[in-house]
C-alpha cells in the first residue's frame, strides 16, 4: 500500500479515520500536559496514575456490568485520582521519598487491578471479554463517540491552559515564591494534576495502562530539546504527540498484526532519540562538535600565544624562527601549524616559521586579553 | 527618631518533626533598616523568613506587617528565595522571570502587558542585566541568576524585602552591585531583611542585626549589639571578630 493510497483511505475508511483522529488528539493532549509533568520532575507520576487506574476499570465493570468505555473510564478516573492523592499524602505525611511512594501505590493498585481482572474472567458472564484491552490498549476498539469525548476534554484542557498559563508557569518554576505573591498554590497544583490524570485515563483504551506514561513523557522530552520557551515547548510536544499518533496508526494499519499502542509509543520514542542527538543547542551531536572545535581553537590560541612570547623580544616581528623550538610546547602539533598557515597568520620557510603582520596583531591582542582576564 | 514597626513577629514556633527549628521568636523590625539575620547552620534563619512569609506553617505564633496580619499586607512584601531553590534549566528567559514579579499585583488569569514589561525592563536595568534580557536562564552565571531574582523582587515595588542568602555563590562584583541596591532601597525608606553568612561584612553592609540560633539571641543596631558576647552566645564558641569603626 503506498502513501497516497493510505492517505485516501484515512479520509474514506470509517475505522481508520476514527483511529487516526483519536490517536492524534490523544497524542496532542498528553504531549501538552506531559510537558508540565516533565518540568515538575514528576515523570513517574504518569506511570503511577495509569497503573492506579486499573482497579477502577474493574470495579466499574463489576458494579454496573456495563462495557461501554465511558463508564469504565469514569471508574479509571476515580481510582487514578485516588491513587494520585494517596501518593501525595504519603509524601507529605511520612518520611518516604516520592519514588518510594510512587512505587508503592503503582504496584499496590496494579496488583489489586490484576486480581480483580482475573476474578472477572472466571465469572460466568459473556460480557467479561475485552477488559484486558486496557492493559496494552486496543486502538481498533475506538468509536466515534470516544473520539468526541477526547476532543471535548482536549478543548477544555486547552481553555484551562490558556486561562491559567501564567499561574501554571510560575508554579512550575518557583512554587514558594508563587505562594508569597498570594496565589493559592494548592488550587493550581490540583488543577494541573487533575488534568494530567484525565489525559492519562483518556488514553487507556488506546495505549493501555502499561505504556501510557510514555505518551506523557516522550513528546515532552523531545520538545524540550528544541526550545527554551515554555509555550513553544508545550506546542511542540502537542505536535510531536499528534504525529506519533498518526504515524503509529499508519504503520500498524499497513502491517498485519502490529498493535497500534506499542507502535505509537515506539514512534514517540524515535522523536525523543532524534531530538536528543540532532537538536542544535542541546543535542549530543552538536554539543560534541562544538566541544571538539572549542578544544582546537584553544590549542591554536595557545600556540599563537607561545609564538608571540618568542617573537615579541625581537625587533622584526617577521623574523624567522625554527619550528623545533615549538616542540617543547604541548599545544603545538603539525596540524595546528598548518592551520595557522592557512589562516595566513604564519608563513613557513623550510624548517623556519615567521609571523605575518596579521598573525602578529591577532596574537598580541590575544595575549593582552588573556592577561586582562587574569587580573 | 521614633520609627514605625514594619514587621512584628510574636511567639513564633516552628517544627518540622519533633524538634523545634524555631522556638518562641519575638521580633520587631523597625521601618527603614537594613537587617542581617545571622546564626550557625541549622539555626532556622531561612525557616524564619519562610514562616513570616507563610510558605511554612508555624505551630504557633503570628506575624504582622505594619500592624495588620501578613495575609492582608502581602502586596507590601517581596521575597528573594535562595538561588538554589529552583531549577535554572527551566525553559524561560531572564525577562520572563523578572516579569513574574508582576503576577501578584495582576492576580488570577490576567496576563502581563506592556506596562508590566516596561517595569520588568527597568528592574533589569537597575541590576545591570538589561543586555541579558533574552538570555535563557541556564546560560546565566550564578551571580547573574541572583541579580535576576533581585530584579524580580524589585518589580514588586514592595516596602519590605526578605532575601535568603543573596550573596551565596556570587562573584565580588555582583556582591557589590547587590549591596548597593540594598542600600539604595534603605535610602528610599524600604525595610530590607537579609539572611547572611559572612560575619566579617555585617558591620560594613548592615545597620541592624538579629542573632538567631533556634531562639532569638539578640536584635538591635549593629553598633550596639554586634559584639563578641552575642557572637559567642549564638555560635557557641569563643568568636572573635574585629568590628570596623
Coordinates of C-alpha atoms in Angstrom, one line a residue:
Chain A
X1 CA 0.0 0.0 0.0
X2 CA 1.6 3.3 -1.0
X3 CA 1.3 6.5 0.9
X4 CA -1.2 8.3 -1.3
X5 CA -3.5 5.3 -1.2
X6 CA -3.2 5.2 2.5
X7 CA -4.0 8.9 2.9
X8 CA -7.1 8.4 0.7
X9 CA -8.1 5.5 2.9
X10 CA -7.7 7.6 6.1
X11 CA -10.4 10.0 4.7
X12 CA -12.7 7.4 3.4
X13 CA -12.5 4.4 5.8
X14 CA -14.5 5.0 8.9
X15 CA -12.5 2.8 11.3
X16 CA -9.1 4.1 10.1
X17 CA -10.3 7.7 10.2
X18 CA -11.6 7.3 13.8
X19 CA -8.4 5.7 15.0
X20 CA -6.2 8.2 13.3
X21 CA -8.1 11.1 14.6
X22 CA -8.4 9.6 18.1
X23 CA -4.7 8.8 18.4
X24 CA -3.7 12.2 17.0
X25 CA -5.9 14.1 19.6
X26 CA -4.7 11.8 22.3
X27 CA -1.1 12.4 21.4
X28 CA -1.6 16.2 21.4
X29 CA -3.3 16.4 24.8
X30 CA -0.9 14.0 26.5
X31 CA 2.0 15.8 24.9
X32 CA 0.8 19.2 26.2
X33 CA 0.2 18.0 29.7
X34 CA 3.2 15.8 29.7
X35 CA 5.4 19.0 29.4
X36 CA 4.1 20.1 32.8
X37 CA 4.8 16.7 34.3
X38 CA 8.3 16.6 32.9
X39 CA 9.1 20.1 34.1
X40 CA 7.8 19.4 37.6
X41 CA 10.1 16.3 37.7
X42 CA 7.0 14.2 38.1
X43 CA 7.7 12.0 35.2
X44 CA 7.0 8.8 37.1
X45 CA 3.7 10.2 38.4
X46 CA 2.1 9.4 35.0
X47 CA 3.2 5.8 35.3
X48 CA 1.7 5.5 38.8
X49 CA -1.5 7.1 37.7
X50 CA -2.1 4.9 34.7
X51 CA -1.4 1.8 36.8
X52 CA -3.6 3.1 39.6
X53 CA -6.5 3.4 37.1
X54 CA -6.8 -0.3 36.5
X55 CA -8.8 -1.4 39.6
X56 CA -11.2 1.5 38.8
X57 CA -11.9 -0.1 35.5
X58 CA -12.5 -3.5 37.0
X59 CA -14.7 -2.1 39.8
X60 CA -16.8 0.0 37.4
X61 CA -17.4 -3.2 35.4
X62 CA -18.3 -5.2 38.5
X63 CA -20.7 -2.6 39.7
X64 CA -22.5 -1.8 36.5
X65 CA -21.9 -4.8 34.3
X66 CA -21.5 -2.2 31.5
X67 CA -18.8 -2.4 29.0
X68 CA -19.0 1.0 27.3
X69 CA -15.8 2.9 27.6
X70 CA -17.2 6.0 29.2
X71 CA -18.5 4.1 32.3
X72 CA -15.2 2.1 32.7
X73 CA -13.1 5.2 32.2
X74 CA -15.0 7.1 34.8
X75 CA -14.1 4.3 37.2
X76 CA -10.5 4.7 36.0
X77 CA -10.6 8.4 36.6
X78 CA -11.8 7.9 40.2
X79 CA -9.2 5.3 41.1
X80 CA -6.5 7.3 39.2
X81 CA -7.3 10.4 41.2
X82 CA -7.5 8.4 44.4
X83 CA -4.0 6.9 43.7
X84 CA -2.6 10.3 43.0
X85 CA -3.8 12.0 46.1
X86 CA -2.8 9.0 48.1
X87 CA 0.8 9.3 46.8
X88 CA 0.8 13.0 47.7
X89 CA -0.5 12.2 51.1
X90 CA 2.3 9.6 51.7
X91 CA 5.0 12.1 50.6
X92 CA 3.8 14.9 52.8
X93 CA 2.8 12.8 55.9
X94 CA 5.6 10.3 56.1
X95 CA 9.3 10.2 55.7
X96 CA 9.1 8.2 52.5
X97 CA 10.6 9.8 49.4
X98 CA 8.5 10.4 46.3
X99 CA 9.9 7.5 44.3
X100 CA 9.1 5.0 47.1
X101 CA 5.5 6.4 47.4
X102 CA 5.1 6.2 43.6
X103 CA 6.4 2.6 43.5
X104 CA 4.2 1.5 46.4
X105 CA 1.0 2.9 45.0
X106 CA 1.8 1.8 41.5
X107 CA 2.3 -1.8 42.5
X108 CA -0.5 -1.9 45.1
X109 CA -3.2 -0.6 42.7
X110 CA -1.9 -2.5 39.7
X111 CA -1.8 -5.7 41.8
X112 CA -5.3 -5.2 43.0
X113 CA -6.5 -4.4 39.5
X114 CA -5.0 -7.6 38.1
X115 CA -6.6 -9.6 40.9
X116 CA -10.0 -8.1 40.0
X117 CA -9.4 -8.8 36.3
X118 CA -8.7 -12.5 36.9
X119 CA -11.7 -12.7 39.2
X120 CA -13.9 -11.2 36.5
X121 CA -12.5 -13.6 33.9
X122 CA -13.6 -16.6 36.0
X123 CA -17.2 -15.3 36.2
X124 CA -19.9 -16.9 34.1
X125 CA -20.7 -13.8 32.2
X126 CA -20.3 -13.4 28.5
X127 CA -19.7 -9.7 28.9
X128 CA -16.4 -10.1 30.5
X129 CA -14.2 -10.5 27.4
X130 CA -12.2 -7.5 26.3
X131 CA -11.5 -5.9 29.7
X132 CA -7.8 -6.9 29.3
X133 CA -7.6 -4.5 26.3
X134 CA -7.0 -1.8 29.0
X135 CA -3.7 -3.4 29.8
X136 CA -2.0 -2.9 26.5
X137 CA -4.6 -0.8 24.7
X138 CA -6.5 -1.6 21.6
X139 CA -6.9 1.4 19.3
X140 CA -9.1 -0.6 16.9
X141 CA -12.0 -0.5 19.5
X142 CA -12.1 3.3 19.4
X143 CA -15.6 4.5 18.5
X144 CA -16.6 7.9 17.1
X145 CA -18.1 8.8 20.5
X146 CA -14.8 8.0 22.2
X147 CA -13.0 10.4 19.8
X148 CA -15.6 13.1 20.5
X149 CA -15.0 12.6 24.2
X150 CA -11.3 13.1 23.7
X151 CA -11.8 16.2 21.6
X152 CA -14.1 17.8 24.2
X153 CA -11.6 17.0 27.0
X154 CA -8.8 18.4 24.9
X155 CA -10.8 21.5 24.2
X156 CA -11.4 22.1 27.9
X157 CA -7.8 21.4 28.7
X158 CA -6.7 23.9 26.1
X159 CA -9.0 26.5 27.5
X160 CA -7.8 26.0 31.1
X161 CA -4.2 26.1 29.9
X162 CA -4.8 29.4 28.1
X163 CA -6.6 30.9 31.1
X164 CA -4.1 29.8 33.8
X165 CA -1.0 29.9 31.7
X166 CA 0.7 32.4 33.9
X167 CA -0.2 30.6 37.1
X168 CA 1.0 27.2 35.8
X169 CA 4.3 28.7 34.6
X170 CA 5.2 30.4 37.8
X171 CA 4.1 27.4 39.9
X172 CA 6.3 25.1 37.8
X173 CA 9.3 27.4 38.2
X174 CA 9.1 28.6 41.8
X175 CA 6.3 27.3 44.0
X176 CA 7.4 29.0 47.2
X177 CA 7.6 32.4 45.5
X178 CA 4.2 31.9 44.0
X179 CA 2.8 31.4 47.5
X180 CA 4.3 34.7 48.6
X181 CA 2.6 36.5 45.7
X182 CA -0.8 35.5 47.2
X183 CA -1.7 32.7 44.9
X184 CA -3.3 29.6 46.3
X185 CA -0.7 27.1 45.0
X186 CA -2.8 24.1 46.1
X187 CA -5.5 25.0 43.7
X188 CA -3.1 25.5 40.8
X189 CA -1.4 22.2 41.7
X190 CA -4.7 20.3 41.9
X191 CA -5.8 21.7 38.6
X192 CA -2.6 20.6 36.7
X193 CA -2.6 17.2 38.4
X194 CA -6.3 16.6 37.7
X195 CA -5.8 17.3 34.0
X196 CA -2.8 15.0 33.8
X197 CA -4.9 12.2 35.4
X198 CA -7.7 13.0 32.9
X199 CA -5.4 12.8 29.9
X200 CA -4.0 9.5 31.1
X201 CA -7.4 8.0 31.6
X202 CA -8.4 9.1 28.1
X203 CA -5.5 7.2 26.6
X204 CA -6.0 3.9 28.5
X205 CA -8.3 2.4 25.9
X206 CA -5.8 3.2 23.1
X207 CA -2.4 2.7 24.6
X208 CA -3.1 0.8 27.8
X209 CA -2.1 1.0 31.4
X210 CA 1.4 -0.3 30.9
X211 CA 2.6 2.0 28.1
X212 CA 0.6 5.2 28.9
X213 CA 3.2 7.1 30.7
X214 CA 5.5 7.2 27.7
X215 CA 2.8 9.0 25.8
X216 CA 3.0 11.6 28.5
X217 CA 6.8 11.8 28.7
X218 CA 8.2 11.1 25.2
X219 CA 6.7 14.1 23.3
X220 CA 7.6 16.5 26.1
X221 CA 11.2 15.2 26.5
X222 CA 11.7 15.5 22.7
X223 CA 10.1 19.0 22.6
X224 CA 12.4 20.3 25.5
X225 CA 15.4 19.7 23.3
X226 CA 14.3 22.1 20.6
X227 CA 13.4 25.2 22.5
X228 CA 14.0 27.4 25.5
X229 CA 10.5 28.8 25.7
X230 CA 7.7 27.1 27.7
X231 CA 5.0 28.0 25.2
X232 CA 6.9 26.6 22.3
X233 CA 7.8 23.5 24.2
X234 CA 4.1 22.8 25.0
X235 CA 3.2 23.5 21.4
X236 CA 5.9 21.2 20.0
X237 CA 5.1 18.5 22.5
X238 CA 1.5 18.6 21.2
X239 CA 2.7 18.4 17.6
X240 CA 5.1 15.5 18.3
X241 CA 2.4 13.7 20.2
X242 CA -0.1 14.1 17.5
X243 CA 2.3 12.9 14.8
X244 CA 3.3 9.9 16.9
X245 CA -0.4 9.0 16.9
X246 CA -0.8 9.5 13.2
X247 CA 2.4 7.7 12.1
X248 CA 1.9 5.0 14.7
X249 CA -1.6 4.3 13.4
X250 CA -0.3 4.3 9.8
X251 CA 2.5 1.8 10.5
X252 CA 0.3 -0.5 12.4
X253 CA -2.5 -0.3 9.8
X254 CA -0.3 -1.0 6.9
X255 CA 1.3 -4.1 8.5
X256 CA -0.7 -7.1 9.8
X257 CA -0.6 -8.0 13.4
X258 CA 1.1 -4.9 14.7
X259 CA -0.9 -3.5 17.6
X260 CA -1.3 0.3 17.5
X261 CA -0.5 1.4 21.0
X262 CA 3.1 0.0 21.2
X263 CA 3.8 1.3 17.7
X264 CA 2.7 4.8 18.7
X265 CA 5.0 4.6 21.7
X266 CA 7.9 3.5 19.6
X267 CA 7.3 6.3 17.1
X268 CA 7.2 8.8 20.0
X269 CA 10.5 7.3 21.3
X270 CA 12.1 7.8 17.9
X271 CA 11.1 11.5 18.2
X272 CA 13.0 11.5 21.5
X273 CA 16.0 9.8 20.1
X274 CA 16.3 12.1 17.1
X275 CA 15.8 15.1 19.3
X276 CA 18.5 14.1 21.8
X277 CA 21.0 13.6 19.0
X278 CA 20.2 16.3 16.5
X279 CA 18.9 19.3 18.4
X280 CA 21.1 22.2 17.5
X281 CA 21.7 23.6 21.0
X282 CA 21.1 20.7 23.4
X283 CA 21.7 17.7 21.1
X284 CA 24.6 15.4 21.7
X285 CA 25.9 15.6 18.2
X286 CA 26.3 19.4 18.0
X287 CA 27.5 19.5 21.6
X288 CA 30.3 17.1 20.8
X289 CA 31.2 19.0 17.6
X290 CA 31.3 22.3 19.5
X291 CA 33.4 20.7 22.2
X292 CA 36.0 19.4 19.7
X293 CA 36.0 22.7 17.8
X294 CA 36.5 24.6 21.0
X295 CA 39.4 22.5 22.0
X296 CA 41.1 23.0 18.6
X297 CA 40.6 26.8 18.8
X298 CA 42.1 26.9 22.2
X299 CA 45.0 24.8 21.0
X300 CA 45.5 27.2 18.2
X301 CA 45.4 30.2 20.5
X302 CA 47.8 28.6 22.9
X303 CA 50.3 28.0 20.1
X304 CA 49.8 31.6 18.9
X305 CA 50.4 32.9 22.4
X306 CA 53.6 30.8 22.7
X307 CA 54.9 32.1 19.4
X308 CA 54.1 35.6 20.4
X309 CA 56.2 35.2 23.5
X310 CA 59.2 34.2 21.4
X311 CA 58.6 36.9 18.7
X312 CA 58.0 39.9 21.0
X313 CA 61.6 40.1 22.1
X314 CA 62.7 40.7 18.5
X315 CA 62.6 44.0 16.7
X316 CA 61.4 42.5 13.5
X317 CA 58.1 40.7 14.0
X318 CA 58.6 38.6 10.8
X319 CA 62.0 37.3 11.9
X320 CA 62.0 33.6 11.2
X321 CA 62.3 31.1 14.0
X322 CA 63.0 27.4 14.0
X323 CA 60.0 25.1 14.1
X324 CA 61.7 22.8 16.5
X325 CA 61.7 25.4 19.3
X326 CA 58.0 24.9 19.4
X327 CA 58.5 21.2 20.2
X328 CA 58.7 21.6 23.9
X329 CA 55.2 23.1 23.9
X330 CA 52.4 20.7 24.2
X331 CA 49.6 22.6 22.4
X332 CA 51.7 22.5 19.2
X333 CA 51.1 19.9 16.5
X334 CA 51.9 19.9 12.8
X335 CA 48.3 20.4 12.0
X336 CA 47.9 23.5 14.2
X337 CA 50.9 25.0 12.4
X338 CA 49.3 24.1 9.0
X339 CA 46.1 25.8 10.2
X340 CA 48.0 28.9 11.2
X341 CA 49.5 29.0 7.7
X342 CA 46.1 28.5 6.0
X343 CA 44.7 31.4 8.1
X344 CA 47.7 33.5 6.9
X345 CA 48.9 34.1 10.4
X346 CA 52.2 32.4 9.8
X347 CA 54.5 31.7 6.9
X348 CA 56.7 28.7 6.7
X349 CA 60.1 28.6 5.0
X350 CA 61.8 25.3 5.3
X351 CA 62.3 24.5 8.9
X352 CA 61.6 28.1 9.9
X353 CA 58.4 29.9 10.7
X354 CA 57.6 33.6 10.9
X355 CA 54.6 35.7 11.8
X356 CA 52.7 37.7 9.2
X357 CA 51.6 41.3 10.1
X358 CA 48.1 39.9 10.7
X359 CA 49.2 37.0 12.7
X360 CA 51.3 39.2 15.0
X361 CA 48.3 41.5 15.5
X362 CA 46.0 38.7 16.4
X363 CA 48.5 37.0 18.7
X364 CA 49.3 40.3 20.5
X365 CA 45.6 41.1 21.1
X366 CA 45.0 37.5 22.2
X367 CA 47.8 37.8 24.7
X368 CA 46.5 41.1 26.0
X369 CA 43.1 39.6 26.5
X370 CA 44.5 36.7 28.4
X371 CA 46.5 38.9 30.8
X372 CA 43.5 41.1 31.2
X373 CA 41.4 38.2 32.3
X374 CA 43.9 37.1 34.8
X375 CA 43.9 40.3 36.6
Chain B
X1 CA 13.8 59.3 66.0
X2 CA 10.8 57.0 66.6
X3 CA 10.4 54.6 63.8
X4 CA 7.3 52.6 62.9
X5 CA 7.5 48.9 63.3
X6 CA 7.5 47.3 59.8
X7 CA 7.5 43.6 60.8
X8 CA 6.3 42.2 64.1
X9 CA 6.7 38.5 65.0
X10 CA 5.0 37.2 68.1
X11 CA 5.7 33.8 69.8
X12 CA 6.7 32.2 66.5
X13 CA 7.4 28.5 66.9
X14 CA 8.2 26.1 64.0
X15 CA 9.0 22.4 63.9
X16 CA 9.5 20.0 61.1
X17 CA 9.2 16.9 63.1
X18 CA 9.6 16.8 66.9
X19 CA 12.4 19.1 67.5
X20 CA 11.6 22.8 67.1
X21 CA 13.5 24.6 64.5
X22 CA 12.4 28.0 65.9
X23 CA 11.4 28.4 69.5
X24 CA 9.2 31.3 70.7
X25 CA 10.6 34.0 68.5
X26 CA 9.5 37.6 69.3
X27 CA 10.9 40.1 66.9
X28 CA 10.2 43.7 66.0
X29 CA 11.9 45.1 62.9
X30 CA 11.7 48.9 62.6
X31 CA 10.9 50.5 59.3
X32 CA 13.8 51.6 57.1
X33 CA 16.5 49.3 58.5
X34 CA 18.9 47.0 56.5
X35 CA 18.9 44.0 58.8
X36 CA 21.1 40.8 58.7
X37 CA 19.9 37.6 60.2
X38 CA 22.9 35.7 61.3
X39 CA 23.4 32.3 63.0
X40 CA 25.1 28.9 62.5
X41 CA 23.8 26.3 60.0
X42 CA 20.5 24.9 61.1
X43 CA 19.8 27.9 63.3
X44 CA 16.5 28.4 61.4
X45 CA 17.4 31.6 59.5
X46 CA 15.7 30.5 56.3
X47 CA 12.9 28.9 58.2
X48 CA 12.2 32.2 60.0
X49 CA 11.8 34.1 56.7
X50 CA 9.7 31.3 55.2
X51 CA 7.4 31.2 58.2
X52 CA 7.0 35.0 58.2
X53 CA 6.0 34.7 54.5
X54 CA 3.6 31.9 55.1
X55 CA 5.5 29.4 53.0
X56 CA 5.9 27.2 56.1
X57 CA 3.1 26.8 58.6
X58 CA 4.2 27.6 62.1
X59 CA 3.0 25.6 65.1
X60 CA 2.2 28.8 67.0
X61 CA 2.7 32.5 66.6
X62 CA 1.6 35.4 64.5
X63 CA 3.2 37.8 62.0
X64 CA 2.0 41.3 61.4
X65 CA 3.2 43.8 58.8
X66 CA 2.5 47.4 59.7
X67 CA 0.1 46.3 62.5
X68 CA -2.1 44.3 60.1
X69 CA -2.0 40.5 59.7
X70 CA 0.5 39.4 57.0
X71 CA -2.2 37.9 54.8
X72 CA -3.7 41.4 54.4
X73 CA -0.4 43.1 53.7
X74 CA 1.1 40.6 51.2
X75 CA 1.5 43.2 48.5
X76 CA 3.9 45.2 50.7
X77 CA 6.3 42.3 50.9
X78 CA 8.7 40.9 48.3
X79 CA 10.8 37.7 48.6
X80 CA 14.1 36.7 47.1
X81 CA 14.5 32.9 47.6
X82 CA 17.7 31.1 47.7
X83 CA 19.1 30.8 44.2
X84 CA 19.4 27.0 44.5
X85 CA 15.7 26.6 45.3
X86 CA 14.7 26.5 41.6
X87 CA 15.7 24.6 38.5
X88 CA 17.5 27.0 36.3
X89 CA 17.2 24.7 33.3
X90 CA 13.5 25.7 33.2
X91 CA 12.6 26.9 29.6
X92 CA 12.3 30.6 30.1
X93 CA 14.3 33.9 29.7
X94 CA 15.7 36.4 32.1
X95 CA 13.0 38.9 31.2
X96 CA 10.3 36.4 31.7
X97 CA 11.5 35.5 35.2
X98 CA 11.5 39.2 36.2
X99 CA 8.0 39.6 34.8
X100 CA 6.9 37.0 37.3
X101 CA 7.3 39.8 39.9
X102 CA 4.2 41.5 38.5
X103 CA 2.0 38.4 38.7
X104 CA 1.0 39.1 42.3
X105 CA -0.5 42.6 41.5
X106 CA -2.1 41.2 38.4
X107 CA -4.0 38.5 40.3
X108 CA -5.6 35.4 38.7
X109 CA -5.9 34.9 35.0
X110 CA -5.0 38.4 33.9
X111 CA -1.9 38.4 31.6
X112 CA 1.1 40.8 31.9
X113 CA 1.0 43.6 29.2
X114 CA 3.2 46.4 28.0
X115 CA 3.1 48.2 31.4
X116 CA 4.4 45.1 33.2
X117 CA 7.1 44.6 30.6
X118 CA 8.3 48.1 31.0
X119 CA 8.6 47.7 34.7
X120 CA 10.5 44.4 34.3
X121 CA 12.9 46.1 31.9
X122 CA 13.5 48.9 34.3
X123 CA 14.3 46.4 37.1
X124 CA 16.7 44.6 34.8
X125 CA 18.4 47.9 34.1
X126 CA 18.8 48.5 37.8
X127 CA 20.6 45.3 38.4
X128 CA 22.7 45.7 35.3
X129 CA 21.2 42.8 33.5
X130 CA 19.4 44.5 30.6
X131 CA 21.8 43.2 28.0
X132 CA 20.9 39.7 29.1
X133 CA 17.1 40.1 29.0
X134 CA 16.5 37.4 26.3
X135 CA 19.1 35.0 27.6
X136 CA 17.9 31.5 28.6
X137 CA 18.3 31.5 32.4
X138 CA 20.5 28.4 32.4
X139 CA 23.0 30.3 30.4
X140 CA 23.5 32.9 33.1
X141 CA 26.2 32.7 35.8
X142 CA 25.4 32.3 39.4
X143 CA 25.8 36.0 40.1
X144 CA 23.6 36.9 37.1
X145 CA 20.9 34.5 38.3
X146 CA 21.0 36.2 41.7
X147 CA 20.6 39.6 40.1
X148 CA 17.6 38.3 38.1
X149 CA 16.0 37.1 41.4
X150 CA 16.7 40.5 42.9
X151 CA 15.1 42.3 39.8
X152 CA 12.1 40.1 40.2
X153 CA 11.6 41.3 43.7
X154 CA 12.3 44.9 42.7
X155 CA 9.4 44.8 40.2
X156 CA 7.0 44.1 43.1
X157 CA 7.7 47.6 44.3
X158 CA 7.3 46.4 47.9
X159 CA 8.0 48.2 51.2
X160 CA 9.6 45.2 52.8
X161 CA 12.1 42.9 51.2
X162 CA 13.1 39.4 52.5
X163 CA 16.2 37.9 51.0
X164 CA 17.5 34.4 51.6
X165 CA 21.3 34.4 51.3
X166 CA 21.6 36.7 48.3
X167 CA 25.4 36.7 48.5
X168 CA 25.8 33.0 48.3
X169 CA 27.9 31.8 45.4
X170 CA 28.1 35.2 43.7
X171 CA 31.2 36.9 42.4
X172 CA 32.7 40.0 44.1
X173 CA 31.3 42.5 41.5
X174 CA 27.8 41.1 41.9
X175 CA 28.1 41.3 45.7
X176 CA 28.9 45.0 45.5
X177 CA 26.2 45.6 42.9
X178 CA 23.6 43.9 45.2
X179 CA 24.7 45.6 48.4
X180 CA 24.5 49.0 46.6
X181 CA 20.9 48.2 45.5
X182 CA 20.0 47.2 49.1
X183 CA 21.5 50.4 50.4
X184 CA 19.5 52.4 47.8
X185 CA 16.4 50.6 49.0
X186 CA 17.1 51.6 52.6
X187 CA 17.7 55.1 51.5
X188 CA 14.2 55.1 49.8
X189 CA 12.7 54.2 53.2
X190 CA 12.3 50.4 52.5
X191 CA 13.0 47.8 55.0
X192 CA 15.3 45.0 53.9
X193 CA 15.9 41.7 55.8
X194 CA 18.7 39.5 54.7
X195 CA 19.8 36.0 55.8
X196 CA 23.5 36.5 55.8
X197 CA 26.5 34.2 56.3
X198 CA 29.6 36.3 56.2
X199 CA 30.1 37.8 59.6
X200 CA 33.0 39.9 58.5
X201 CA 30.8 42.1 56.3
X202 CA 28.0 42.6 58.7
X203 CA 29.2 45.9 60.2
X204 CA 30.0 47.2 56.7
X205 CA 26.7 46.2 55.0
X206 CA 24.0 46.4 57.6
X207 CA 22.8 48.8 60.3
X208 CA 20.6 46.3 62.1
X209 CA 21.2 42.7 63.1
X210 CA 19.4 39.7 64.6
X211 CA 21.3 36.8 66.2
X212 CA 19.4 33.6 65.8
X213 CA 20.0 30.1 67.0
X214 CA 16.6 28.3 67.3
X215 CA 15.9 31.0 69.8
X216 CA 16.4 34.7 69.2
X217 CA 19.6 35.7 70.9
X218 CA 19.6 39.4 70.3
X219 CA 18.3 42.0 67.9
X220 CA 19.1 45.7 67.5
X221 CA 21.5 48.2 65.9
X222 CA 24.8 46.7 64.7
X223 CA 26.8 49.3 66.5
X224 CA 25.2 48.3 69.8
X225 CA 24.9 44.6 69.8
X226 CA 27.3 43.2 67.2
X227 CA 29.9 42.1 69.8
X228 CA 31.8 39.1 71.0
X229 CA 29.3 38.4 73.7
X230 CA 26.4 37.9 71.3
X231 CA 28.5 36.1 68.7
X232 CA 29.6 33.6 71.4
X233 CA 26.1 33.1 72.6
X234 CA 24.9 32.5 69.0
X235 CA 27.7 30.3 67.7
X236 CA 28.6 28.6 71.0
X237 CA 32.3 29.1 70.6
X238 CA 34.5 32.0 71.6
X239 CA 34.1 34.0 68.5
X240 CA 36.4 37.0 68.0
X241 CA 35.5 39.4 65.3
X242 CA 37.1 42.8 64.8
X243 CA 34.4 45.4 64.3
X244 CA 35.3 48.1 61.8
X245 CA 34.6 51.6 63.1

